[in-house]
Amino acid sequence: MTVRRRIGLSLRVDPVACDAYGYCAELFPERVTVDEWGYPIVDGTPVEPELADLAARAVADCPRRALRLYEVVVDG
Amino acid sequence: MTATVTTPERVLVGVRGEDESSMDLDRHLAAHGPLVAPDGDARWGAWVHRAVAESGLLGRGGAGFPSAGKWEAGRMASRRPVLVVNALEGEPASAKDRVLLLRCPHLVLDGAEAVAAAVRASEILLCVPDHSWAVAASLEAALTERRRAGLSGRRVAVRRPPGRYVTGEESALTDWLGGGPGRPMMRMDKSVPLRMARRAALVHNVETLAHVALIARRGPEWFRQLGTPDAPGSTLVTVTGAGSGPVVLEVELGTPVSQILRWGRFEDPPSAVLLGGYGGTWLEGSRLDTPYAPAPLASVGATMGVGVVVGLPATSCGIAETARIARYLAGESAGQCGPCVFGLPAIAGDLELLSSGRPDPSALERVAGRTSAVDGRGACRHPDGLTRLVRSALRVFAADASSHALGRPCSGHISPTVLPLPPGSDPRGDAS
């Protein structure tokens, strides 16, 4: 029997919704940088628990609601 | 040694002769025999499902995903889905789907009926681009014949979405069918079935269905008699670049690329070959002995895509040709995602400057940086197609690219263009 284990949260951007306000990169530079046109480049590696509040703040403050946190789940 | 080599004839049986007319129902039945009566026979649908799964058929719409994998129970069983036949064929260098629909529409319709039985589809929608009047007429005529012959019990209709490059992307197509603007959807999880308004939709490419029609008649063992264990069967390719128009051929998977070029009437050795489509890859002229199948092509960084094979004459510039395609693809963006809207024109501009031979030592670094910056950041795979093409161009034409960046253009950037583009969309003007 496999056990599904939650290993953390991962940040993703919906590129259709995103309008390059850039708040996310200011609020959460640990995972978000911007390209030369101002659009976010999101590092999708799991967010450490100590950074979870920052990630949640970046998600909540996006004017376009384009940023989302997903649970990363693995078998084992 | 054999004196004459011929391409296999499976889906193209009876359609390669001088006669360019469409095969009517009588000729179709004479060539292929009847399909087992498909009227609501659930056991027949289950048999088709098993046969196609065992045949190992890979979808011919570009992604090369196992066709029956799209039908798996968990994803489709809960409702009666709509079967969407994707005949958009937005690739400018591809003509295979058009040839199938013009010359043997009944084979494609048989395949659609077989898939519809396998997934218990309530309805079949044949999606033909708005500018393809001849294809729509061919399908309508075939549907009329089938109705008269009492062949189709299911609802089948022709729909005419806008014939833009990106409309052929399956989520853009189902968006349009559901009353939306026809733009790709952001899909975080691709295993969730597509929706057309509130109904589940299954999308298949035209050529895939032609193979299904034959597997439904002859079984999986027959299908596997050609091709490789990983990629069984035959496949259609569109060969361009020989000076004459595109040639559509049926070839066995695993045939060397060089042989496909010869069958496509491309006589002089090309300096490189574009494979897959405009979101595909360049293959070096020194690697044309590579078998045409997904695994061997992947090992040399190439892809089969939608079966496009364009030979680049030695007098042409691969960087200049790639720049034309990049500009075209930039213009075909659905305009939804920033990295695509801004990144693609920037990359096209970089390649145009590079091919002009204006000295710019940082040009190569800049285009490579932008290419990786854009990669994977759209809602759909449109930008990824361009980055795949540009990366392969920078690898295959590396010597030319460095020499152009140092201020040495080649004559190729003013020689006649090779890669075909739709009328009105060639940045260097329409070819005469």
Coordinates of C-alpha atoms in Angstrom, one line a residue:
Chain A
M1 CA 0.0 0.0 0.0
T2 CA 1.4 3.4 -0.9
V3 CA 1.1 6.3 1.4
R4 CA 0.8 9.7 -0.1
R5 CA 3.0 12.2 1.7
R6 CA 2.7 16.0 1.6
I7 CA 6.1 17.5 1.3
G8 CA 5.2 21.1 1.1
L9 CA 3.7 23.9 -0.9
S10 CA 4.8 25.0 -4.4
L11 CA 4.2 28.3 -6.0
R12 CA 2.8 28.7 -9.5
V13 CA 1.7 31.6 -11.7
D14 CA -1.2 31.6 -14.1
P15 CA 0.4 33.4 -17.1
V16 CA -3.0 34.2 -18.6
A17 CA -4.1 36.1 -15.5
C18 CA -0.7 37.8 -14.8
D19 CA -0.3 41.4 -15.8
A20 CA 3.2 41.9 -14.6
Y21 CA 2.4 44.1 -11.5
G22 CA 5.6 42.6 -10.0
Y23 CA 4.4 42.6 -6.4
C24 CA 5.2 38.9 -6.1
A25 CA 8.9 39.4 -6.9
E26 CA 9.1 42.2 -4.3
L27 CA 7.3 40.3 -1.6
F28 CA 8.8 36.9 -2.2
P29 CA 12.2 37.2 -3.9
E30 CA 13.2 33.8 -2.5
R31 CA 11.1 32.2 -5.2
V32 CA 10.1 34.9 -7.7
T33 CA 12.3 37.0 -10.0
V34 CA 11.1 39.0 -13.1
D35 CA 12.2 38.7 -16.7
E36 CA 13.2 41.7 -18.8
W37 CA 9.6 42.5 -19.5
G38 CA 8.6 42.5 -15.9
Y39 CA 6.8 39.1 -15.8
P40 CA 7.5 36.7 -13.0
I41 CA 9.8 33.7 -13.3
V42 CA 8.6 31.4 -10.5
D43 CA 10.8 28.8 -8.9
G44 CA 8.5 25.9 -8.3
T45 CA 10.6 24.0 -5.7
P46 CA 8.8 23.4 -2.5
V47 CA 8.5 26.4 -0.1
E48 CA 10.2 25.7 3.2
P49 CA 7.8 26.0 6.3
E50 CA 9.6 29.1 7.5
L51 CA 8.8 30.9 4.2
A52 CA 5.2 29.8 4.0
D53 CA 3.9 33.1 5.4
L54 CA 5.8 35.1 2.9
A55 CA 4.5 32.9 0.1
A56 CA 0.9 33.3 1.3
R57 CA 1.3 37.1 1.5
A58 CA 2.6 37.1 -2.2
V59 CA -0.4 35.1 -3.2
A60 CA -2.9 37.2 -1.3
D61 CA -1.5 40.5 -2.6
C62 CA -1.4 39.7 -6.3
P63 CA -3.8 42.3 -7.9
R64 CA -4.7 39.8 -10.6
R65 CA -5.0 36.8 -8.3
A66 CA -2.5 35.1 -10.7
L67 CA -0.4 33.4 -8.1
R68 CA -1.3 30.1 -6.4
L69 CA 0.1 27.7 -3.9
Y70 CA -0.2 24.0 -4.6
E71 CA 0.4 21.1 -2.3
V72 CA 3.3 18.9 -3.5
V73 CA 2.4 15.3 -2.8
V74 CA 4.6 12.3 -3.3
D75 CA 4.1 8.5 -3.0
G76 CA 6.1 6.7 -0.4
Chain B
M1 CA 19.7 -4.8 -53.7
T2 CA 16.2 -3.8 -54.8
A3 CA 15.9 -1.7 -57.8
T4 CA 12.6 -0.1 -56.9
V5 CA 11.6 0.9 -53.4
T6 CA 8.1 1.9 -52.8
T7 CA 6.5 3.5 -49.8
P8 CA 3.9 1.4 -47.9
E9 CA 0.3 1.9 -48.8
R10 CA -2.1 1.6 -45.9
V11 CA -4.0 4.8 -45.3
L12 CA -3.1 6.0 -48.8
V13 CA -4.3 2.8 -50.6
G14 CA -5.9 3.8 -53.8
V15 CA -5.4 7.6 -53.4
R16 CA -1.9 8.0 -54.9
G17 CA -2.7 7.6 -58.5
E18 CA -3.2 10.2 -61.2
D19 CA -6.8 10.6 -60.3
E20 CA -7.0 13.4 -57.7
S21 CA -10.7 13.0 -57.0
S22 CA -12.1 12.0 -53.6
M23 CA -12.7 8.3 -53.0
D24 CA -16.5 7.9 -52.8
L25 CA -18.1 5.3 -50.6
D26 CA -18.0 2.6 -53.2
R27 CA -14.3 3.1 -54.0
H28 CA -13.5 3.4 -50.3
L29 CA -15.3 0.1 -49.5
A30 CA -13.6 -1.6 -52.5
A31 CA -10.2 -0.5 -51.2
H32 CA -10.6 -1.2 -47.5
G33 CA -13.6 -3.5 -47.1
P34 CA -16.5 -2.7 -44.7
L35 CA -16.2 -1.6 -41.1
V36 CA -18.0 -4.0 -38.7
A37 CA -21.5 -2.6 -38.2
P38 CA -20.9 0.1 -35.6
D39 CA -24.5 0.8 -34.7
G40 CA -24.5 1.1 -30.9
D41 CA -22.5 -2.2 -30.5
A42 CA -20.9 -1.8 -27.1
R43 CA -18.8 -5.0 -27.5
W44 CA -17.5 -3.7 -30.8
G45 CA -16.4 -0.4 -29.0
A46 CA -14.7 -2.4 -26.3
W47 CA -12.9 -4.5 -29.0
V48 CA -11.8 -1.3 -30.8
H49 CA -10.4 0.1 -27.5
R50 CA -8.4 -3.1 -26.8
A51 CA -7.2 -3.3 -30.4
V52 CA -6.0 0.3 -30.5
A53 CA -4.3 0.0 -27.1
E54 CA -2.5 -3.2 -28.2
S55 CA -1.6 -1.7 -31.6
G56 CA 0.6 0.9 -29.8
L57 CA -0.7 3.6 -32.1
L58 CA 0.8 7.0 -31.2
G59 CA -1.3 10.1 -32.0
R60 CA -0.3 11.9 -35.2
G61 CA -1.3 15.4 -34.1
G62 CA 2.2 16.3 -32.8
A63 CA 2.5 15.2 -29.2
G64 CA 2.9 11.5 -30.1
F65 CA 0.9 10.4 -27.0
P66 CA -0.5 6.8 -27.1
S67 CA -4.0 7.2 -28.7
A68 CA -5.9 4.8 -26.5
G69 CA -4.3 6.4 -23.4
K70 CA -6.6 9.3 -24.0
W71 CA -9.6 7.1 -23.6
E72 CA -8.8 5.5 -20.3
A73 CA -11.9 4.7 -18.2
G74 CA -11.4 7.0 -15.3
R75 CA -11.1 10.0 -17.6
M76 CA -13.9 9.4 -20.0
A77 CA -16.3 6.8 -18.5
S78 CA -18.4 9.0 -16.3
R79 CA -20.1 10.8 -19.1
R80 CA -20.7 10.5 -22.8
P81 CA -18.0 12.7 -24.2
V82 CA -18.0 14.6 -27.5
L83 CA -15.5 13.4 -30.0
V84 CA -13.7 16.3 -31.6
V85 CA -11.9 15.6 -34.9
N86 CA -9.1 18.2 -35.1
A87 CA -8.6 19.1 -38.8
L88 CA -7.1 22.5 -38.1
E89 CA -3.7 21.5 -39.4
G90 CA -2.3 25.0 -38.6
E91 CA 1.3 24.0 -39.5
P92 CA 2.0 25.9 -42.7
A93 CA 4.3 23.1 -44.0
S94 CA 1.9 20.3 -43.3
A95 CA -0.6 19.0 -45.9
K96 CA -1.2 15.4 -44.7
D97 CA -4.6 16.0 -43.0
R98 CA -5.9 18.0 -45.9
V99 CA -4.9 15.3 -48.3
L100 CA -6.6 12.6 -46.2
L101 CA -9.8 14.6 -46.0
L102 CA -9.9 15.5 -49.7
R103 CA -8.9 12.1 -51.0
C104 CA -10.2 9.6 -48.5
P105 CA -12.7 11.3 -46.1
H106 CA -14.5 7.9 -45.5
L107 CA -11.4 6.4 -43.8
V108 CA -11.2 9.3 -41.4
L109 CA -15.0 9.1 -40.7
D110 CA -14.7 5.3 -40.1
G111 CA -12.0 6.0 -37.6
A112 CA -14.1 8.6 -35.9
E113 CA -17.1 6.2 -35.7
A114 CA -14.7 3.5 -34.2
V115 CA -13.4 5.9 -31.5
A116 CA -16.9 7.2 -30.8
A117 CA -18.0 3.6 -30.2
A118 CA -15.0 2.9 -27.9
V119 CA -15.6 5.9 -25.7
R120 CA -19.4 5.9 -26.1
A121 CA -19.3 9.4 -27.6
S122 CA -22.7 11.0 -28.1
E123 CA -21.6 13.2 -31.0
I124 CA -18.8 13.8 -33.4
L125 CA -17.7 17.3 -34.4
L126 CA -15.5 17.6 -37.4
C127 CA -13.5 20.8 -37.0
V128 CA -12.3 22.3 -40.4
P129 CA -10.7 25.7 -40.6
D130 CA -12.9 28.5 -41.9
H131 CA -10.7 29.0 -45.0
S132 CA -10.7 25.4 -46.1
W133 CA -13.8 25.3 -48.2
A134 CA -12.7 22.3 -50.2
V135 CA -12.1 20.1 -47.2
A136 CA -15.5 21.0 -45.7
A137 CA -17.2 20.2 -49.0
S138 CA -15.5 16.9 -49.2
L139 CA -16.6 16.0 -45.7
E140 CA -20.2 17.1 -46.2
A141 CA -20.4 15.1 -49.4
A142 CA -19.0 12.0 -47.6
L143 CA -21.5 12.5 -44.7
T144 CA -24.4 12.7 -47.2
E145 CA -23.3 9.5 -48.8
R146 CA -23.1 7.8 -45.4
R147 CA -26.5 9.0 -44.4
R148 CA -28.0 7.7 -47.7
A149 CA -26.3 4.3 -47.1
G150 CA -27.6 4.2 -43.5
L151 CA -24.0 4.1 -42.1
S152 CA -24.1 6.6 -39.4
G153 CA -26.4 6.4 -36.4
R154 CA -24.6 9.1 -34.4
R155 CA -24.8 12.8 -34.7
V156 CA -22.0 14.1 -36.9
A157 CA -21.5 17.8 -37.7
V158 CA -18.9 20.0 -39.4
R159 CA -17.7 23.0 -37.5
R160 CA -15.6 25.9 -38.9
P161 CA -13.3 27.4 -36.3
P162 CA -11.0 30.3 -37.3
G163 CA -7.9 28.8 -39.2
R164 CA -5.3 30.4 -37.0
Y165 CA -2.1 28.5 -36.0
V166 CA -3.0 28.4 -32.3
T167 CA -6.7 27.3 -32.8
G168 CA -5.4 23.8 -33.5
E169 CA -4.1 23.5 -29.9
E170 CA -6.7 21.2 -28.4
S171 CA -7.8 23.3 -25.4
A172 CA -8.1 26.4 -27.7
L173 CA -10.3 24.3 -30.0
T174 CA -12.6 23.0 -27.3
D175 CA -12.8 26.6 -25.9
W176 CA -14.0 27.8 -29.3
L177 CA -16.5 24.9 -29.6
G178 CA -17.9 25.8 -26.2
G179 CA -18.6 29.3 -27.3
G180 CA -15.3 30.9 -26.2
P181 CA -12.8 33.0 -28.2
G182 CA -10.7 30.0 -29.1
R183 CA -7.7 30.6 -26.9
P184 CA -5.6 27.9 -25.2
M185 CA -6.7 27.3 -21.6
M186 CA -4.4 27.3 -18.6
R187 CA -4.3 23.6 -17.6
M188 CA -2.4 22.9 -14.4
D189 CA -3.3 19.2 -14.7
K190 CA -3.4 17.7 -18.2
S191 CA -5.0 14.5 -16.9
V192 CA -8.3 16.3 -16.3
P193 CA -10.5 15.9 -19.4
L194 CA -11.0 18.9 -21.6
R195 CA -14.4 20.5 -21.5
M196 CA -16.6 21.9 -24.2
A197 CA -18.9 24.1 -22.2
R198 CA -20.0 21.5 -19.6
R199 CA -19.3 18.3 -21.6
A200 CA -16.1 16.3 -21.6
A201 CA -14.4 16.4 -24.9
L202 CA -11.9 14.0 -26.5
V203 CA -9.8 15.5 -29.3
H204 CA -8.1 13.5 -32.0
N205 CA -6.0 14.4 -35.1
V206 CA -7.3 13.4 -38.5
E207 CA -4.5 11.0 -39.4
T208 CA -4.8 9.2 -36.1
L209 CA -8.4 8.4 -36.9
A210 CA -7.4 7.0 -40.4
H211 CA -5.0 4.6 -38.6
V212 CA -7.8 3.7 -36.1
A213 CA -10.1 2.8 -39.0
L214 CA -7.5 0.3 -40.3
I215 CA -6.7 -1.2 -36.9
A216 CA -10.5 -1.6 -36.3
R217 CA -10.6 -3.7 -39.5
R218 CA -7.4 -5.6 -39.4
G219 CA -6.3 -5.8 -35.7
P220 CA -3.3 -4.8 -33.8
E221 CA -0.9 -7.6 -35.0
W222 CA -1.4 -6.4 -38.6
F223 CA -0.7 -2.8 -37.5
R224 CA 2.6 -3.8 -35.8
Q225 CA 3.9 -5.6 -38.9
L226 CA 5.4 -2.2 -39.9
G227 CA 7.4 0.2 -37.9
T228 CA 9.4 -0.2 -34.7
P229 CA 8.3 -1.9 -31.4
D230 CA 8.0 1.6 -29.8
A231 CA 6.4 3.3 -32.7
P232 CA 4.5 0.8 -34.8
G233 CA 2.9 1.3 -38.2
S234 CA 3.2 3.7 -41.0
T235 CA 2.9 7.5 -40.8
L236 CA 2.2 10.4 -43.2
V237 CA 4.9 13.0 -43.8
T238 CA 4.8 16.2 -45.9
V239 CA 8.1 16.8 -47.7
T240 CA 8.9 20.3 -48.9
G241 CA 11.9 22.1 -50.1
A242 CA 12.6 20.5 -53.4
G243 CA 11.4 23.5 -55.5
S244 CA 8.2 21.7 -56.3
G245 CA 5.2 21.9 -54.0
P246 CA 4.8 19.7 -50.9
V247 CA 4.6 16.0 -51.3
V248 CA 2.6 13.9 -48.9
L249 CA 4.0 10.4 -48.4
E250 CA 3.1 7.4 -46.3
V251 CA 6.3 5.9 -44.8
E252 CA 7.1 3.1 -42.4
L253 CA 8.2 4.4 -39.0
G254 CA 11.9 3.8 -38.7
T255 CA 12.7 4.7 -42.4
P256 CA 15.9 6.7 -42.6
V257 CA 15.2 10.5 -43.1
S258 CA 17.4 10.5 -46.2
Q259 CA 15.1 7.9 -47.8
I260 CA 12.1 10.0 -47.1
L261 CA 13.7 13.0 -48.7
R262 CA 14.4 10.9 -51.8
W263 CA 10.8 9.7 -52.0
G264 CA 9.8 13.3 -51.6
R265 CA 11.8 14.2 -54.7
F266 CA 14.5 16.1 -52.8
E267 CA 17.6 15.1 -54.9
D268 CA 20.5 17.3 -53.7
P269 CA 21.8 16.7 -50.2
P270 CA 20.3 19.3 -48.0
S271 CA 22.5 21.2 -45.5
A272 CA 19.9 20.5 -42.8
V273 CA 16.3 19.3 -42.4
L274 CA 13.5 20.8 -40.4
L275 CA 11.5 18.1 -38.7
G276 CA 8.2 18.2 -36.9
G277 CA 6.8 21.6 -37.8
Y278 CA 7.6 25.2 -37.0
G279 CA 7.7 24.3 -33.4
G280 CA 9.9 21.4 -34.3
T281 CA 13.7 21.0 -34.7
W282 CA 16.5 21.2 -37.2
L283 CA 18.5 18.1 -37.9
E284 CA 22.1 18.3 -39.3
G285 CA 22.6 17.2 -42.9
S286 CA 25.2 14.8 -41.5
R287 CA 22.6 12.9 -39.5
L288 CA 20.1 12.1 -42.3
D289 CA 20.6 8.3 -41.8
T290 CA 18.7 8.6 -38.5
P291 CA 15.6 6.4 -38.5
Y292 CA 12.3 8.4 -38.6
A293 CA 10.8 7.4 -35.3
P294 CA 10.4 9.2 -32.0
A295 CA 13.2 7.5 -30.0
P296 CA 16.0 7.6 -32.6
L297 CA 15.1 11.2 -33.4
A298 CA 15.1 12.2 -29.7
S299 CA 18.6 10.8 -29.4
V300 CA 19.8 13.4 -32.0
G301 CA 17.6 16.2 -30.4
A302 CA 14.9 16.0 -33.1
T303 CA 11.1 15.3 -33.0
M304 CA 8.5 13.9 -35.5
G305 CA 5.9 16.4 -34.5
V306 CA 3.2 16.5 -37.2
G307 CA 5.3 14.8 -39.9
V308 CA 6.8 17.9 -41.5
V309 CA 10.0 17.3 -43.4
V310 CA 11.6 20.4 -45.0
G311 CA 15.0 20.1 -46.7
L312 CA 17.2 23.2 -46.5
P313 CA 19.2 23.7 -49.7
A314 CA 22.9 24.3 -49.2
T315 CA 22.4 27.8 -50.6
S316 CA 20.0 28.9 -47.9
C317 CA 20.8 30.3 -44.5
G318 CA 19.3 28.3 -41.6
I319 CA 19.4 31.3 -39.3
A320 CA 17.5 33.5 -41.8
E321 CA 14.9 30.8 -42.3
T322 CA 14.5 30.4 -38.5
A323 CA 14.1 34.1 -38.2
R324 CA 11.2 34.1 -40.7
I325 CA 9.5 31.3 -38.7
A326 CA 10.1 33.0 -35.4
R327 CA 8.5 36.2 -36.7
Y328 CA 5.5 34.2 -38.0
L329 CA 5.1 32.3 -34.7
A330 CA 5.4 35.5 -32.7
G331 CA 2.4 36.9 -34.8
E332 CA 0.4 33.7 -34.1
S333 CA 0.5 34.1 -30.3
A334 CA -2.9 34.1 -28.8
G335 CA -1.8 37.2 -26.9
Q336 CA -2.6 35.9 -23.5
C337 CA 0.7 35.4 -21.7
G338 CA 3.4 38.1 -21.2
P339 CA 6.4 35.8 -21.9
C340 CA 4.9 34.9 -25.3
V341 CA 3.6 38.4 -26.2
F342 CA 6.9 40.1 -25.5
G343 CA 9.4 37.2 -25.6
L344 CA 8.6 35.8 -29.1
P345 CA 8.9 39.1 -31.0
A346 CA 12.2 39.9 -29.1
I347 CA 13.6 36.5 -30.1
A348 CA 12.5 37.0 -33.7
G349 CA 14.2 40.4 -33.8
D350 CA 17.4 39.0 -32.4
L351 CA 17.5 36.3 -35.1
E352 CA 16.7 38.9 -37.9
L353 CA 19.6 41.1 -36.7
L354 CA 21.8 38.0 -36.5
S355 CA 21.1 36.8 -40.0
S356 CA 21.6 40.3 -41.4
G357 CA 25.3 40.1 -40.3
R358 CA 25.4 43.3 -38.4
P359 CA 28.4 42.9 -36.0
D360 CA 27.0 42.3 -32.5
P361 CA 29.2 40.1 -30.3
S362 CA 26.5 39.8 -27.6
A363 CA 23.8 38.7 -30.1
L364 CA 24.2 35.0 -29.5
E365 CA 24.2 35.2 -25.8
R366 CA 21.1 37.5 -25.9
V367 CA 19.0 35.2 -28.0
A368 CA 20.0 32.1 -26.0
G369 CA 19.2 33.9 -22.8
R370 CA 15.8 35.1 -24.0
T371 CA 15.0 31.6 -25.4
S372 CA 15.6 30.0 -22.0
A373 CA 13.7 32.8 -20.2
V374 CA 10.6 32.2 -22.3
D375 CA 10.7 28.4 -22.1
G376 CA 7.7 26.7 -20.4
R377 CA 6.1 30.0 -19.2
G378 CA 3.0 30.1 -21.4
A379 CA -0.4 28.6 -20.6
C380 CA 0.0 26.5 -23.8
R381 CA 3.1 25.1 -25.5
H382 CA 3.2 27.7 -28.3
P383 CA 6.3 29.6 -26.9
D384 CA 7.9 26.2 -26.2
G385 CA 7.6 25.3 -29.8
L386 CA 9.5 28.4 -30.8
T387 CA 12.2 27.9 -28.2
R388 CA 12.7 24.3 -29.3
L389 CA 13.2 25.4 -32.9
V390 CA 15.5 28.3 -32.0
R391 CA 17.7 26.1 -29.7
S392 CA 18.1 23.5 -32.4
A393 CA 18.9 26.3 -35.0
L394 CA 21.6 27.7 -32.7
R395 CA 23.1 24.2 -32.4
V396 CA 22.8 23.0 -36.0
F397 CA 23.8 26.3 -37.5
A398 CA 26.3 27.2 -34.7
A399 CA 29.2 28.0 -37.1
D400 CA 27.0 30.3 -39.2
A401 CA 25.5 32.0 -36.1
S402 CA 28.9 32.9 -34.7
S403 CA 30.2 34.1 -38.0
H404 CA 27.0 36.3 -38.5
A405 CA 27.5 37.7 -35.0
L406 CA 31.0 38.8 -36.0
G407 CA 29.6 40.7 -38.9
R408 CA 29.8 38.1 -41.7
P409 CA 26.4 37.5 -43.2
C410 CA 26.0 34.7 -45.7
S411 CA 24.3 35.0 -49.1
G412 CA 21.5 32.8 -47.7
H413 CA 19.7 35.8 -46.1
I414 CA 18.9 37.2 -49.5
S415 CA 18.4 33.8 -51.4
P416 CA 14.8 32.6 -52.1
T417 CA 12.9 31.6 -49.0
V418 CA 12.4 27.8 -48.4
L419 CA 10.0 27.3 -45.5
P420 CA 6.4 28.0 -46.6
L421 CA 4.2 30.5 -44.8
P422 CA 0.6 31.3 -45.3
P423 CA -0.1 34.2 -47.8
G424 CA 0.4 37.6 -46.3
S425 CA 2.4 36.4 -43.3
D426 CA 5.9 36.2 -44.6
P427 CA 8.1 38.9 -43.1
R428 CA 10.2 38.9 -46.3
G429 CA 7.2 39.2 -48.6
D430 CA 5.3 36.5 -50.3
A431 CA 7.2 34.3 -52.6
S432 CA 6.5 34.8 -56.3

